[in-house]
mmCIF file of C-alpha atoms in Angstrom:
data_model
loop_
_atom_site.group_PDB
_atom_site.id
_atom_site.type_symbol
_atom_site.label_atom_id
_atom_site.label_comp_id
_atom_site.label_asym_id
_atom_site.label_seq_id
_atom_site.Cartn_x
_atom_site.Cartn_y
_atom_site.Cartn_z
ATOM 1 C CA MET A 19 -63.866 19.924 -3.388
ATOM 2 C CA SER A 20 -67.429 19.067 -2.542
ATOM 3 C CA GLN A 21 -68.071 18.236 1.084
ATOM 4 C CA THR A 22 -70.778 15.858 2.081
ATOM 5 C CA VAL A 23 -72.771 17.194 4.945
ATOM 6 C CA ILE A 24 -75.477 15.263 6.698
ATOM 7 C CA ARG A 25 -78.001 16.624 9.117
ATOM 8 C CA ASN A 26 -77.515 15.538 12.646
ATOM 9 C CA LEU A 27 -80.763 13.781 13.488
ATOM 10 C CA THR A 28 -80.664 14.474 17.180
ATOM 11 C CA ASN A 29 -79.766 18.111 16.694
ATOM 12 C CA PRO A 30 -80.945 19.439 13.326
ATOM 13 C CA ASN A 31 -79.018 22.661 13.769
ATOM 14 C CA ARG A 32 -75.746 20.825 13.861
ATOM 15 C CA SER A 33 -74.404 19.329 10.684
ATOM 16 C CA THR A 34 -71.868 16.582 10.542
ATOM 17 C CA ILE A 35 -68.998 16.536 8.105
ATOM 18 C CA LEU A 36 -68.140 13.088 6.876
ATOM 19 C CA ASP A 37 -64.494 12.084 6.779
ATOM 20 C CA VAL A 38 -65.009 8.703 5.145
ATOM 21 C CA GLU A 39 -67.831 7.349 3.025
ATOM 22 C CA LEU A 40 -68.232 3.896 1.576
ATOM 23 C CA ARG A 41 -70.913 3.587 -1.080
ATOM 24 C CA GLN A 42 -72.074 0.167 -2.171
ATOM 25 C CA VAL A 43 -68.600 -1.244 -1.749
ATOM 26 C CA VAL A 44 -68.122 -4.808 -2.949
ATOM 27 C CA LYS A 45 -64.906 -6.803 -2.721
ATOM 28 C CA VAL A 46 -64.404 -10.114 -4.449
ATOM 29 C CA PHE A 47 -61.302 -11.977 -3.375
ATOM 30 C CA ASN A 48 -60.311 -15.306 -4.936
ATOM 31 C CA ASP A 49 -63.825 -15.757 -6.336
ATOM 32 C CA GLN A 50 -65.251 -15.159 -2.889
ATOM 33 C CA THR A 51 -67.312 -12.083 -2.115
ATOM 34 C CA VAL A 52 -65.897 -10.880 1.186
ATOM 35 C CA VAL A 53 -67.612 -7.479 1.245
ATOM 36 C CA ARG A 54 -71.191 -7.378 -0.022
ATOM 37 C CA GLY A 55 -72.332 -3.903 -0.866
ATOM 38 C CA ILE A 56 -71.506 -1.841 2.190
ATOM 39 C CA ASP A 57 -72.758 1.692 2.730
ATOM 40 C CA LEU A 58 -71.094 3.518 5.560
ATOM 41 C CA ALA A 59 -70.492 7.084 6.647
ATOM 42 C CA ILE A 60 -67.895 8.007 9.252
ATOM 43 C CA ALA A 61 -68.287 11.457 10.771
ATOM 44 C CA ARG A 62 -65.371 13.750 11.455
ATOM 45 C CA VAL A 63 -63.522 13.196 14.729
ATOM 46 C CA SER A 64 -65.466 10.033 15.458
ATOM 47 C CA PHE A 65 -64.163 6.659 16.572
ATOM 48 C CA LEU A 66 -65.627 3.763 14.618
ATOM 49 C CA ALA A 67 -64.861 0.117 15.300
ATOM 50 C CA PHE A 68 -65.329 -2.668 12.780
ATOM 51 C CA LEU A 69 -66.055 -5.701 14.882
ATOM 52 C CA GLY A 70 -66.273 -9.222 13.575
ATOM 53 C CA LEU A 71 -65.158 -12.759 14.199
ATOM 54 C CA PRO A 72 -61.622 -13.612 13.103
ATOM 55 C CA ALA A 73 -61.400 -14.351 9.380
ATOM 56 C CA VAL A 74 -64.314 -12.265 8.184
ATOM 57 C CA ALA A 75 -62.069 -10.026 6.090
ATOM 58 C CA LYS A 76 -62.235 -7.102 8.503
ATOM 59 C CA PRO A 77 -58.814 -5.810 7.486
ATOM 60 C CA GLN A 78 -60.109 -5.494 3.933
ATOM 61 C CA TYR A 79 -62.071 -2.444 5.000
ATOM 62 C CA CYS A 80 -58.975 -0.660 6.145
ATOM 63 C CA ALA A 81 -56.257 -1.864 3.824
ATOM 64 C CA MET B 20 -59.661 -0.152 0.959
ATOM 65 C CA ILE B 21 -59.808 3.096 2.906
ATOM 66 C CA ALA B 22 -56.012 3.284 3.072
ATOM 67 C CA GLY B 23 -55.683 2.373 -0.594
ATOM 68 C CA PHE B 24 -53.569 -0.797 -0.292
ATOM 69 C CA ASP B 25 -56.530 -2.625 -1.748
ATOM 70 C CA SER B 26 -59.284 -1.414 -4.031
ATOM 71 C CA PRO B 27 -62.938 -2.413 -4.075
ATOM 72 C CA THR B 28 -64.259 -4.579 -6.889
ATOM 73 C CA GLN B 29 -67.252 -2.268 -7.077
ATOM 74 C CA GLY B 30 -68.442 0.845 -5.319
ATOM 75 C CA GLU B 31 -67.054 4.175 -4.280
ATOM 76 C CA ILE B 32 -64.827 5.352 -1.446
ATOM 77 C CA LEU B 33 -64.822 9.026 -0.551
ATOM 78 C CA LEU B 34 -62.649 10.992 1.834
ATOM 79 C CA ARG B 35 -64.214 14.330 2.774
ATOM 80 C CA GLY B 36 -66.541 14.051 -0.196
ATOM 81 C CA GLN B 37 -63.859 13.298 -2.772
ATOM 82 C CA SER B 38 -63.455 9.943 -4.476
ATOM 83 C CA VAL B 39 -60.062 8.439 -3.683
ATOM 84 C CA LEU B 40 -60.189 5.319 -5.835
ATOM 85 C CA ASN B 41 -57.499 6.680 -8.150
ATOM 86 C CA ILE B 42 -55.309 8.076 -5.410
ATOM 87 C CA PRO B 43 -52.420 5.856 -4.236
ATOM 88 C CA PRO B 44 -52.039 5.078 -0.505
ATOM 89 C CA HIS B 45 -49.179 7.504 0.141
ATOM 90 C CA GLN B 46 -51.179 10.422 -1.225
ATOM 91 C CA ARG B 47 -54.269 9.734 0.855
ATOM 92 C CA PRO B 48 -54.642 11.627 4.149
ATOM 93 C CA VAL B 49 -54.851 8.283 5.915
ATOM 94 C CA ASN B 50 -52.265 6.498 8.052
ATOM 95 C CA THR B 51 -52.407 2.915 9.258
ATOM 96 C CA VAL B 52 -51.135 1.215 12.390
ATOM 97 C CA PHE B 53 -50.639 -2.480 11.713
ATOM 98 C CA GLN B 54 -50.847 -5.329 14.160
ATOM 99 C CA SER B 55 -47.290 -6.303 13.260
ATOM 100 C CA TYR B 56 -46.082 -2.678 13.844
ATOM 101 C CA ALA B 57 -44.126 -2.820 10.536
ATOM 102 C CA LEU B 58 -41.239 -0.721 11.916
ATOM 103 C CA PHE B 59 -37.957 -0.444 9.998
ATOM 104 C CA SER B 60 -35.493 -2.451 12.042
ATOM 105 C CA HIS B 61 -32.402 -0.600 10.689
ATOM 106 C CA LEU B 62 -33.727 2.819 11.676
ATOM 107 C CA THR B 63 -33.893 4.324 15.146
ATOM 108 C CA VAL B 64 -37.209 5.141 16.779
ATOM 109 C CA GLU B 65 -36.866 8.774 15.797
ATOM 110 C CA GLU B 66 -35.986 7.927 12.181
ATOM 111 C CA ASN B 67 -38.907 5.507 11.986
ATOM 112 C CA VAL B 68 -41.326 8.160 13.174
ATOM 113 C CA GLY B 69 -39.918 10.822 10.849
ATOM 114 C CA PHE B 70 -39.662 8.527 7.822
ATOM 115 C CA GLY B 71 -42.811 9.797 6.114
ATOM 116 C CA LEU B 72 -41.681 13.407 6.396
ATOM 117 C CA LYS B 73 -38.203 12.535 5.091
ATOM 118 C CA ILE B 74 -39.778 11.036 1.970
ATOM 119 C CA LYS B 75 -41.731 14.265 1.580
ATOM 120 C CA LYS B 76 -38.399 16.116 1.749
ATOM 121 C CA VAL B 77 -39.285 18.136 4.811
ATOM 122 C CA ARG B 78 -36.348 19.999 6.419
ATOM 123 C CA ARG B 79 -34.317 17.851 8.783
ATOM 124 C CA SER B 80 -34.699 20.134 11.793
ATOM 125 C CA GLU B 81 -38.454 20.224 11.313
ATOM 126 C CA ILE B 82 -38.594 16.430 11.031
ATOM 127 C CA GLN B 83 -36.705 16.179 14.296
ATOM 128 C CA ASP B 84 -39.042 18.580 16.082
ATOM 129 C CA ARG B 85 -42.153 16.894 14.857
ATOM 130 C CA ALA B 86 -40.835 13.387 15.549
ATOM 131 C CA ARG B 87 -40.050 14.449 19.131
ATOM 132 C CA GLU B 88 -43.540 15.887 19.481
ATOM 133 C CA ALA B 89 -45.152 12.716 18.119
ATOM 134 C CA LEU B 90 -43.050 10.601 20.482
ATOM 135 C CA ARG B 91 -44.051 12.810 23.368
ATOM 136 C CA LEU B 92 -47.710 12.129 22.534
ATOM 137 C CA VAL B 93 -47.166 8.407 22.985
ATOM 138 C CA LYS B 94 -44.769 8.892 25.923
ATOM 139 C CA MET B 95 -41.746 7.504 24.087
ATOM 140 C CA GLU B 96 -39.522 10.609 23.926
ATOM 141 C CA ASP B 97 -36.808 8.931 26.023
ATOM 142 C CA PHE B 98 -36.411 6.120 23.509
ATOM 143 C CA ALA B 99 -35.751 8.229 20.413
ATOM 144 C CA LYS B 100 -32.251 6.863 19.764
ATOM 145 C CA ARG B 101 -33.048 3.188 20.259
ATOM 146 C CA TYR B 102 -33.662 0.604 17.566
ATOM 147 C CA PRO B 103 -36.952 -1.352 17.405
ATOM 148 C CA ALA B 104 -35.227 -4.575 18.493
ATOM 149 C CA GLN B 105 -34.321 -2.864 21.779
ATOM 150 C CA LEU B 106 -37.981 -2.175 22.583
ATOM 151 C CA SER B 107 -40.783 -4.280 24.032
ATOM 152 C CA GLY B 108 -43.919 -5.055 22.032
ATOM 153 C CA GLY B 109 -45.915 -2.298 23.696
ATOM 154 C CA GLN B 110 -43.174 0.247 23.092
ATOM 155 C CA GLN B 111 -42.927 -0.741 19.436
ATOM 156 C CA GLN B 112 -46.664 -0.296 19.131
ATOM 157 C CA ARG B 113 -46.374 3.210 20.546
ATOM 158 C CA VAL B 114 -43.684 4.038 17.995
ATOM 159 C CA ALA B 115 -45.913 2.735 15.199
ATOM 160 C CA LEU B 116 -48.684 4.957 16.556
ATOM 161 C CA ALA B 117 -46.388 7.988 16.685
ATOM 162 C CA ARG B 118 -45.386 7.334 13.074
ATOM 163 C CA ALA B 119 -49.064 7.296 12.070
ATOM 164 C CA LEU B 120 -49.787 10.540 13.915
ATOM 165 C CA ILE B 121 -46.776 12.640 12.924
ATOM 166 C CA ASN B 122 -48.313 14.325 9.918
ATOM 167 C CA ARG B 123 -51.727 14.698 11.532
ATOM 168 C CA PRO B 124 -53.684 12.652 8.990
ATOM 169 C CA MET B 125 -57.409 13.007 8.475
ATOM 170 C CA VAL B 126 -58.031 9.396 9.445
ATOM 171 C CA VAL B 127 -55.964 6.898 11.436
ATOM 172 C CA LEU B 128 -56.709 3.254 10.702
ATOM 173 C CA LEU B 129 -55.919 0.841 13.493
ATOM 174 C CA ASP B 130 -55.763 -2.726 12.228
ATOM 175 C CA GLU B 131 -55.946 -4.958 15.320
ATOM 176 C CA PRO B 132 -53.381 -2.626 16.893
ATOM 177 C CA LEU B 133 -53.363 -4.277 20.289
ATOM 178 C CA GLY B 134 -53.652 -7.875 19.140
ATOM 179 C CA ALA B 135 -50.035 -8.767 19.854
ATOM 180 C CA LEU B 136 -49.920 -7.268 23.339
ATOM 181 C CA ASP B 137 -50.566 -9.043 26.605
ATOM 182 C CA LEU B 138 -53.771 -8.329 28.516
ATOM 183 C CA LYS B 139 -52.438 -5.744 30.931
ATOM 184 C CA LEU B 140 -50.558 -3.783 28.310
ATOM 185 C CA ARG B 141 -53.574 -3.945 26.038
ATOM 186 C CA LYS B 142 -55.761 -2.323 28.705
ATOM 187 C CA GLU B 143 -53.175 0.390 29.198
ATOM 188 C CA MET B 144 -52.935 1.067 25.472
ATOM 189 C CA GLN B 145 -56.730 1.224 25.236
ATOM 190 C CA PHE B 146 -56.696 4.153 27.649
ATOM 191 C CA GLU B 147 -53.895 5.781 25.690
ATOM 192 C CA LEU B 148 -55.766 5.389 22.416
ATOM 193 C CA ALA B 149 -58.952 6.870 23.860
ATOM 194 C CA ASN B 150 -56.957 9.798 25.287
ATOM 195 C CA LEU B 151 -55.155 10.409 22.016
ATOM 196 C CA HIS B 152 -58.418 10.397 20.120
ATOM 197 C CA ARG B 153 -59.872 12.994 22.442
ATOM 198 C CA LYS B 154 -56.738 15.104 22.406
ATOM 199 C CA LEU B 155 -56.006 15.110 18.680
ATOM 200 C CA GLY B 156 -59.478 15.318 17.164
ATOM 201 C CA ILE B 157 -58.589 12.903 14.363
ATOM 202 C CA THR B 158 -61.048 10.300 13.089
ATOM 203 C CA PHE B 159 -60.021 6.833 14.249
ATOM 204 C CA VAL B 160 -61.169 3.643 12.565
ATOM 205 C CA LEU B 161 -60.428 0.478 14.495
ATOM 206 C CA VAL B 162 -60.599 -3.059 13.161
ATOM 207 C CA THR B 163 -60.849 -5.695 15.857
ATOM 208 C CA HIS B 164 -62.290 -9.030 16.861
ATOM 209 C CA ASP B 165 -62.150 -8.039 20.525
ATOM 210 C CA GLN B 166 -65.653 -6.953 21.490
ATOM 211 C CA GLU B 167 -64.531 -5.370 24.719
ATOM 212 C CA GLU B 168 -62.049 -3.214 22.846
ATOM 213 C CA ALA B 169 -64.680 -2.182 20.292
ATOM 214 C CA LEU B 170 -67.293 -1.341 22.912
ATOM 215 C CA SER B 171 -64.982 0.548 25.234
ATOM 216 C CA LEU B 172 -63.046 2.619 22.708
ATOM 217 C CA SER B 173 -65.399 3.584 19.939
ATOM 218 C CA ASP B 174 -68.426 5.819 19.737
ATOM 219 C CA ARG B 175 -69.947 3.610 17.045
ATOM 220 C CA VAL B 176 -69.522 -0.075 16.357
ATOM 221 C CA ALA B 177 -70.153 -1.789 13.015
ATOM 222 C CA VAL B 178 -70.671 -5.514 13.543
ATOM 223 C CA ILE B 179 -69.563 -7.410 10.438
ATOM 224 C CA ASN B 180 -70.991 -10.767 9.474
ATOM 225 C CA GLY B 181 -70.950 -12.527 6.139
ATOM 226 C CA GLY B 182 -69.452 -9.543 4.310
ATOM 227 C CA GLN B 183 -72.138 -7.183 5.512
ATOM 228 C CA ILE B 184 -72.731 -4.822 8.372
ATOM 229 C CA GLU B 185 -75.128 -6.683 10.628
ATOM 230 C CA GLN B 186 -75.668 -3.666 12.857
ATOM 231 C CA ILE B 187 -74.108 -0.265 13.246
ATOM 232 C CA ALA B 188 -74.909 1.631 16.422
ATOM 233 C CA THR B 189 -73.492 3.057 19.623
ATOM 234 C CA PRO B 190 -71.861 0.516 21.959
ATOM 235 C CA SER B 191 -74.747 0.616 24.433
ATOM 236 C CA GLU B 192 -77.311 0.120 21.706
ATOM 237 C CA ILE B 193 -75.353 -2.826 20.299
ATOM 238 C CA TYR B 194 -75.292 -4.405 23.738
ATOM 239 C CA ASN B 195 -78.823 -3.588 24.858
ATOM 240 C CA ARG B 196 -80.655 -3.761 21.561
ATOM 241 C CA PRO B 197 -78.920 -6.235 19.322
ATOM 242 C CA ALA B 198 -80.510 -6.255 15.890
ATOM 243 C CA SER B 199 -80.140 -9.970 15.332
ATOM 244 C CA ARG B 200 -79.321 -13.210 17.062
ATOM 245 C CA PHE B 201 -75.790 -13.050 15.703
ATOM 246 C CA VAL B 202 -75.123 -9.666 17.333
ATOM 247 C CA ALA B 203 -76.756 -10.762 20.598
ATOM 248 C CA GLU B 204 -74.590 -13.869 20.806
ATOM 249 C CA PHE B 205 -71.412 -12.221 19.625
ATOM 250 C CA ILE B 206 -71.462 -9.298 22.062
ATOM 251 C CA GLY B 207 -71.182 -10.345 25.683
ATOM 252 C CA ASP B 208 -72.809 -13.288 27.419
ATOM 253 C CA THR B 209 -76.453 -13.877 26.876
ATOM 254 C CA ASN B 210 -79.338 -16.309 27.208
ATOM 255 C CA LEU B 211 -81.409 -16.803 24.099
ATOM 256 C CA ILE B 212 -84.848 -18.324 24.449
ATOM 257 C CA SER B 213 -86.568 -19.232 21.205
ATOM 258 C CA GLY B 214 -90.310 -19.098 21.045
ATOM 259 C CA LYS B 215 -93.416 -17.920 19.319
ATOM 260 C CA ILE B 216 -95.299 -14.698 19.877
ATOM 261 C CA GLU B 217 -98.603 -15.793 21.367
ATOM 262 C CA GLY B 218 -100.301 -12.521 21.954
ATOM 263 C CA THR B 219 -99.924 -8.796 22.348
ATOM 264 C CA HIS B 220 -100.626 -6.653 25.317
ATOM 265 C CA PRO B 221 -100.389 -2.851 25.355
ATOM 266 C CA ALA B 222 -96.672 -2.247 24.764
ATOM 267 C CA MET B 223 -95.915 -5.874 25.656
ATOM 268 C CA LEU B 224 -95.761 -9.222 23.915
ATOM 269 C CA TRP B 225 -96.348 -12.703 25.197
ATOM 270 C CA VAL B 226 -93.755 -15.163 23.973
ATOM 271 C CA LYS B 227 -94.176 -18.863 24.502
ATOM 272 C CA GLY B 228 -90.817 -20.609 24.538
ATOM 273 C CA ASP B 229 -90.264 -23.934 22.804
ATOM 274 C CA SER B 230 -90.268 -25.647 26.179
ATOM 275 C CA GLY B 231 -93.477 -23.985 27.313
ATOM 276 C CA LEU B 232 -91.888 -21.090 29.222
ATOM 277 C CA LYS B 233 -94.163 -18.055 28.996
ATOM 278 C CA LEU B 234 -92.415 -14.681 28.922
ATOM 279 C CA MET B 235 -93.734 -11.180 28.782
ATOM 280 C CA VAL B 236 -91.427 -9.007 26.698
ATOM 281 C CA HIS B 237 -91.094 -5.372 25.752
ATOM 282 C CA PRO B 238 -90.784 -4.869 22.008
ATOM 283 C CA HIS B 239 -88.213 -2.493 20.543
ATOM 284 C CA PRO B 240 -89.684 0.042 18.147
ATOM 285 C CA GLY B 241 -90.209 -1.515 14.754
ATOM 286 C CA SER B 242 -89.957 -5.107 15.922
ATOM 287 C CA PRO B 243 -92.372 -7.799 14.768
ATOM 288 C CA ASP B 244 -95.525 -8.573 16.725
ATOM 289 C CA SER B 245 -96.062 -12.071 15.427
ATOM 290 C CA GLY B 246 -94.081 -15.107 14.388
ATOM 291 C CA TYR B 247 -91.094 -16.990 15.712
ATOM 292 C CA VAL B 248 -88.537 -15.011 17.685
ATOM 293 C CA SER B 249 -85.606 -15.244 20.071
ATOM 294 C CA VAL B 250 -85.756 -13.522 23.410
ATOM 295 C CA ASN B 251 -82.387 -12.272 24.550
ATOM 296 C CA VAL B 252 -81.871 -12.000 28.306
ATOM 297 C CA ARG B 253 -78.510 -10.748 29.561
ATOM 298 C CA PRO B 254 -77.184 -12.665 32.608
ATOM 299 C CA GLU B 255 -76.984 -9.518 34.745
ATOM 300 C CA LYS B 256 -80.680 -8.768 34.169
ATOM 301 C CA ILE B 257 -81.769 -11.992 35.806
ATOM 302 C CA HIS B 258 -82.413 -12.039 39.498
ATOM 303 C CA LEU B 259 -82.124 -15.138 41.641
ATOM 304 C CA ASP B 260 -84.640 -15.561 44.444
ATOM 305 C CA LEU B 261 -84.382 -18.016 47.286
ATOM 306 C CA GLU B 262 -88.094 -18.668 47.336
ATOM 307 C CA PRO B 263 -90.122 -19.622 44.312
ATOM 308 C CA THR B 264 -92.746 -17.094 43.316
ATOM 309 C CA ASP B 265 -95.592 -17.072 40.842
ATOM 310 C CA GLN B 266 -94.912 -13.558 39.624
ATOM 311 C CA LEU B 267 -94.675 -12.746 35.976
ATOM 312 C CA ASN B 268 -91.426 -13.914 34.381
ATOM 313 C CA CYS B 269 -90.393 -15.860 37.452
ATOM 314 C CA PHE B 270 -89.633 -19.518 36.998
ATOM 315 C CA PRO B 271 -88.589 -22.338 39.264
ATOM 316 C CA GLY B 272 -85.220 -23.892 38.628
ATOM 317 C CA ILE B 273 -82.200 -25.519 40.183
ATOM 318 C CA LEU B 274 -78.856 -23.863 40.744
ATOM 319 C CA ARG B 275 -76.372 -26.273 39.195
ATOM 320 C CA SER B 276 -73.038 -24.486 39.473
ATOM 321 C CA VAL B 277 -71.447 -21.286 40.699
ATOM 322 C CA MET B 278 -68.210 -19.806 39.402
ATOM 323 C CA TYR B 279 -66.368 -17.108 41.274
ATOM 324 C CA PHE B 280 -65.156 -14.139 39.186
ATOM 325 C CA GLY B 281 -64.045 -11.714 41.864
ATOM 326 C CA THR B 282 -66.487 -8.911 41.091
ATOM 327 C CA HIS B 283 -69.422 -11.227 40.489
ATOM 328 C CA LEU B 284 -70.580 -14.818 40.467
ATOM 329 C CA ASN B 285 -71.616 -16.687 37.352
ATOM 330 C CA CYS B 286 -74.379 -19.172 38.101
ATOM 331 C CA ARG B 287 -75.772 -21.872 35.857
ATOM 332 C CA VAL B 288 -79.419 -22.522 36.532
ATOM 333 C CA GLU B 289 -81.496 -25.314 35.085
ATOM 334 C CA LEU B 290 -85.121 -24.318 34.824
ATOM 335 C CA ARG B 291 -87.821 -26.876 35.494
ATOM 336 C CA SER B 292 -88.919 -26.422 31.908
ATOM 337 C CA GLY B 293 -85.503 -27.596 30.742
ATOM 338 C CA GLU B 294 -83.654 -24.408 29.707
ATOM 339 C CA TRP B 295 -80.180 -23.705 31.032
ATOM 340 C CA LEU B 296 -79.542 -20.094 31.905
ATOM 341 C CA THR B 297 -76.449 -18.165 32.893
ATOM 342 C CA VAL B 298 -77.132 -15.724 35.717
ATOM 343 C CA ARG B 299 -74.721 -13.086 36.946
ATOM 344 C CA GLN B 300 -75.057 -12.290 40.615
ATOM 345 C CA PRO B 301 -73.239 -9.537 42.450
ATOM 346 C CA HIS B 302 -70.555 -10.879 44.729
ATOM 347 C CA GLY B 303 -71.915 -11.475 48.215
ATOM 348 C CA SER B 304 -75.558 -11.892 47.261
ATOM 349 C CA PRO B 305 -77.373 -14.725 49.012
ATOM 350 C CA LEU B 306 -77.417 -17.928 47.022
ATOM 351 C CA PRO B 307 -79.458 -21.061 47.410
ATOM 352 C CA ASN B 308 -77.641 -23.892 49.111
ATOM 353 C CA ARG B 309 -75.142 -25.444 46.744
ATOM 354 C CA GLU B 310 -74.758 -28.594 48.815
ATOM 355 C CA HIS B 311 -78.317 -29.614 48.092
ATOM 356 C CA PRO B 312 -78.926 -28.073 44.728
ATOM 357 C CA GLY B 313 -81.981 -30.209 44.135
ATOM 358 C CA LEU B 314 -83.780 -28.524 47.013
ATOM 359 C CA CYS B 315 -83.548 -24.908 45.973
ATOM 360 C CA LEU B 316 -85.889 -23.233 43.606
ATOM 361 C CA PRO B 317 -84.476 -19.990 42.320
ATOM 362 C CA GLY B 318 -86.801 -17.930 40.231
ATOM 363 C CA PHE B 319 -85.610 -15.426 37.716
ATOM 364 C CA ARG B 320 -86.700 -12.006 36.746
ATOM 365 C CA ASN B 321 -85.309 -9.783 34.103
ATOM 366 C CA PRO B 322 -86.079 -6.192 35.008
ATOM 367 C CA PRO B 323 -86.041 -4.061 31.887
ATOM 368 C CA SER B 324 -83.919 -0.987 31.752
ATOM 369 C CA ARG B 325 -87.055 1.038 31.115
ATOM 370 C CA CYS B 326 -88.654 -0.045 34.383
ATOM 371 C CA ARG B 327 -85.503 0.163 36.383
ATOM 372 C CA SER B 328 -85.737 3.907 36.915
ATOM 373 C CA ASN B 329 -89.072 3.337 38.639
ATOM 374 C CA TYR B 330 -87.538 1.182 41.332
ATOM 375 C CA ARG B 331 -87.111 2.449 44.789
ATOM 376 C CA HIS B 332 -83.878 1.395 46.329
ATOM 377 C CA GLU B 333 -85.471 -0.865 48.913
ATOM 378 C CA ASP B 334 -87.451 -2.550 46.183
ATOM 379 C CA SER B 335 -84.455 -3.373 44.065
ATOM 380 C CA ARG B 336 -84.633 -7.069 44.848
ATOM 381 C CA PHE B 337 -88.308 -7.175 44.016
ATOM 382 C CA PRO B 338 -89.035 -5.280 40.843
ATOM 383 C CA ILE B 339 -92.349 -3.452 40.987
ATOM 384 C CA GLN B 340 -92.946 -4.045 37.348
ATOM 385 C CA PRO B 341 -92.535 -7.437 35.903
ATOM 386 C CA CYS B 342 -89.885 -8.131 33.404
ATOM 387 C CA ALA B 343 -89.974 -6.539 30.040
ATOM 388 C CA PRO B 344 -87.648 -8.241 27.697
ATOM 389 C CA THR B 345 -87.467 -6.107 24.603
ATOM 390 C CA VAL B 346 -87.872 -6.928 20.967
ATOM 391 C CA SER B 347 -85.184 -5.523 18.770
ATOM 392 C CA PRO B 348 -86.020 -3.858 15.467
ATOM 393 C CA PRO B 349 -85.544 -5.990 12.400
ATOM 394 C CA SER B 350 -81.965 -6.176 11.271
ATOM 395 C CA TRP B 351 -81.482 -3.446 8.729
ATOM 396 C CA SER B 352 -79.549 -5.439 6.203
ATOM 397 C CA ARG B 353 -81.952 -7.326 4.023
ATOM 398 C CA THR B 354 -80.131 -10.645 3.834
ATOM 399 C CA ALA B 355 -79.590 -10.685 7.541
ATOM 400 C CA ARG B 356 -83.277 -10.179 7.996
ATOM 401 C CA VAL B 357 -84.065 -13.212 5.873
ATOM 402 C CA ARG B 358 -81.462 -15.319 7.576
ATOM 403 C CA ASP B 359 -82.552 -14.329 11.048
ATOM 404 C CA GLN B 360 -86.240 -14.521 10.394
ATOM 405 C CA ARG B 361 -86.617 -16.554 13.539
ATOM 406 C CA LEU B 362 -84.642 -14.278 15.752
ATOM 407 C CA ARG B 363 -85.687 -10.769 15.992
ATOM 408 C CA LEU B 364 -86.569 -10.410 19.630
ATOM 409 C CA ALA B 365 -84.210 -9.208 22.245
ATOM 410 C CA VAL B 366 -84.726 -8.565 25.889
ATOM 411 C CA GLY B 367 -83.436 -5.320 27.300
#
């Protein structure tokens, strides 16, 4: 299994392993584009919050 | 899409470097806690928590041990034999959390997990979640519309707008350096003053507001130095003075209303130039006379965070350096940049 490793910009000697990566993710739902090409990397043991107004299809990212 | 209950129309999702698009939800190392808890009402707390392991045909004694351990993590070990209907909302949420943690997944997804709880319980669960994250070393992904929850729990916040990430940064960066007007307005209270950049000064910009207000602002790295912008001034960065002054970034105005919030006061000030501003004053600070609001002339200053470290304590009411509202860098998502062409300035 290949592991994606990115350099930690603040500390180049420390690398970060990514648990989750979204690459150019698009979601069309009932002819409506609710996710428009998202790129996202979530590092291991981090705590990321998706924050948005109600009804902006936030749960789509998780589900 | 991360959990696998839904799949993207386009694009790729990877878990630890491996594409998971063809892997069904139950085989992904991801567990979800839903807002509705989704507990099985005919099973006891213990059976609910151990359900995933039972499906995986783990030995019964091991299931029991691990379920007890998971319940201990969420402080629910005394409720193991109860049914969900015999629990309060907060307790049910803890059980749902224990069920998501029992097999130590790689990622825990929290879909508005505290949405159904009352304010006090929500605060308590926020502490619990932060503790669990620290203790377990599992990646947590939270989905929420509650900005306070997002800022206080996470180490990074992705602000979603129009199907795109408007800004992704640490909570303090999101608050202090919003990348666009949307982020500035969405996170916390703020005062936005639209205007045009009139001139540059070493490390400073002059912005002339629509109403004629002239502000000196500190640009964020990478922010524009010409054009139409919005200056974002947080209410707690404004200082009310009893006497009018002609210092930089001080303006005469009238205190129109004061609301008491226990720890602070929220004041509404109408500037002579016409803008209405919200100002947060520490509780107990001297205020202009409310009985004769037309007679008082509060000025406002917005000391920048960068200058603040230069203050001596005794000078704290009178900043040595005049205000430096800051200009945020252009929003990194291209469409957002086009949409918010007018609004790329933010005051620190």
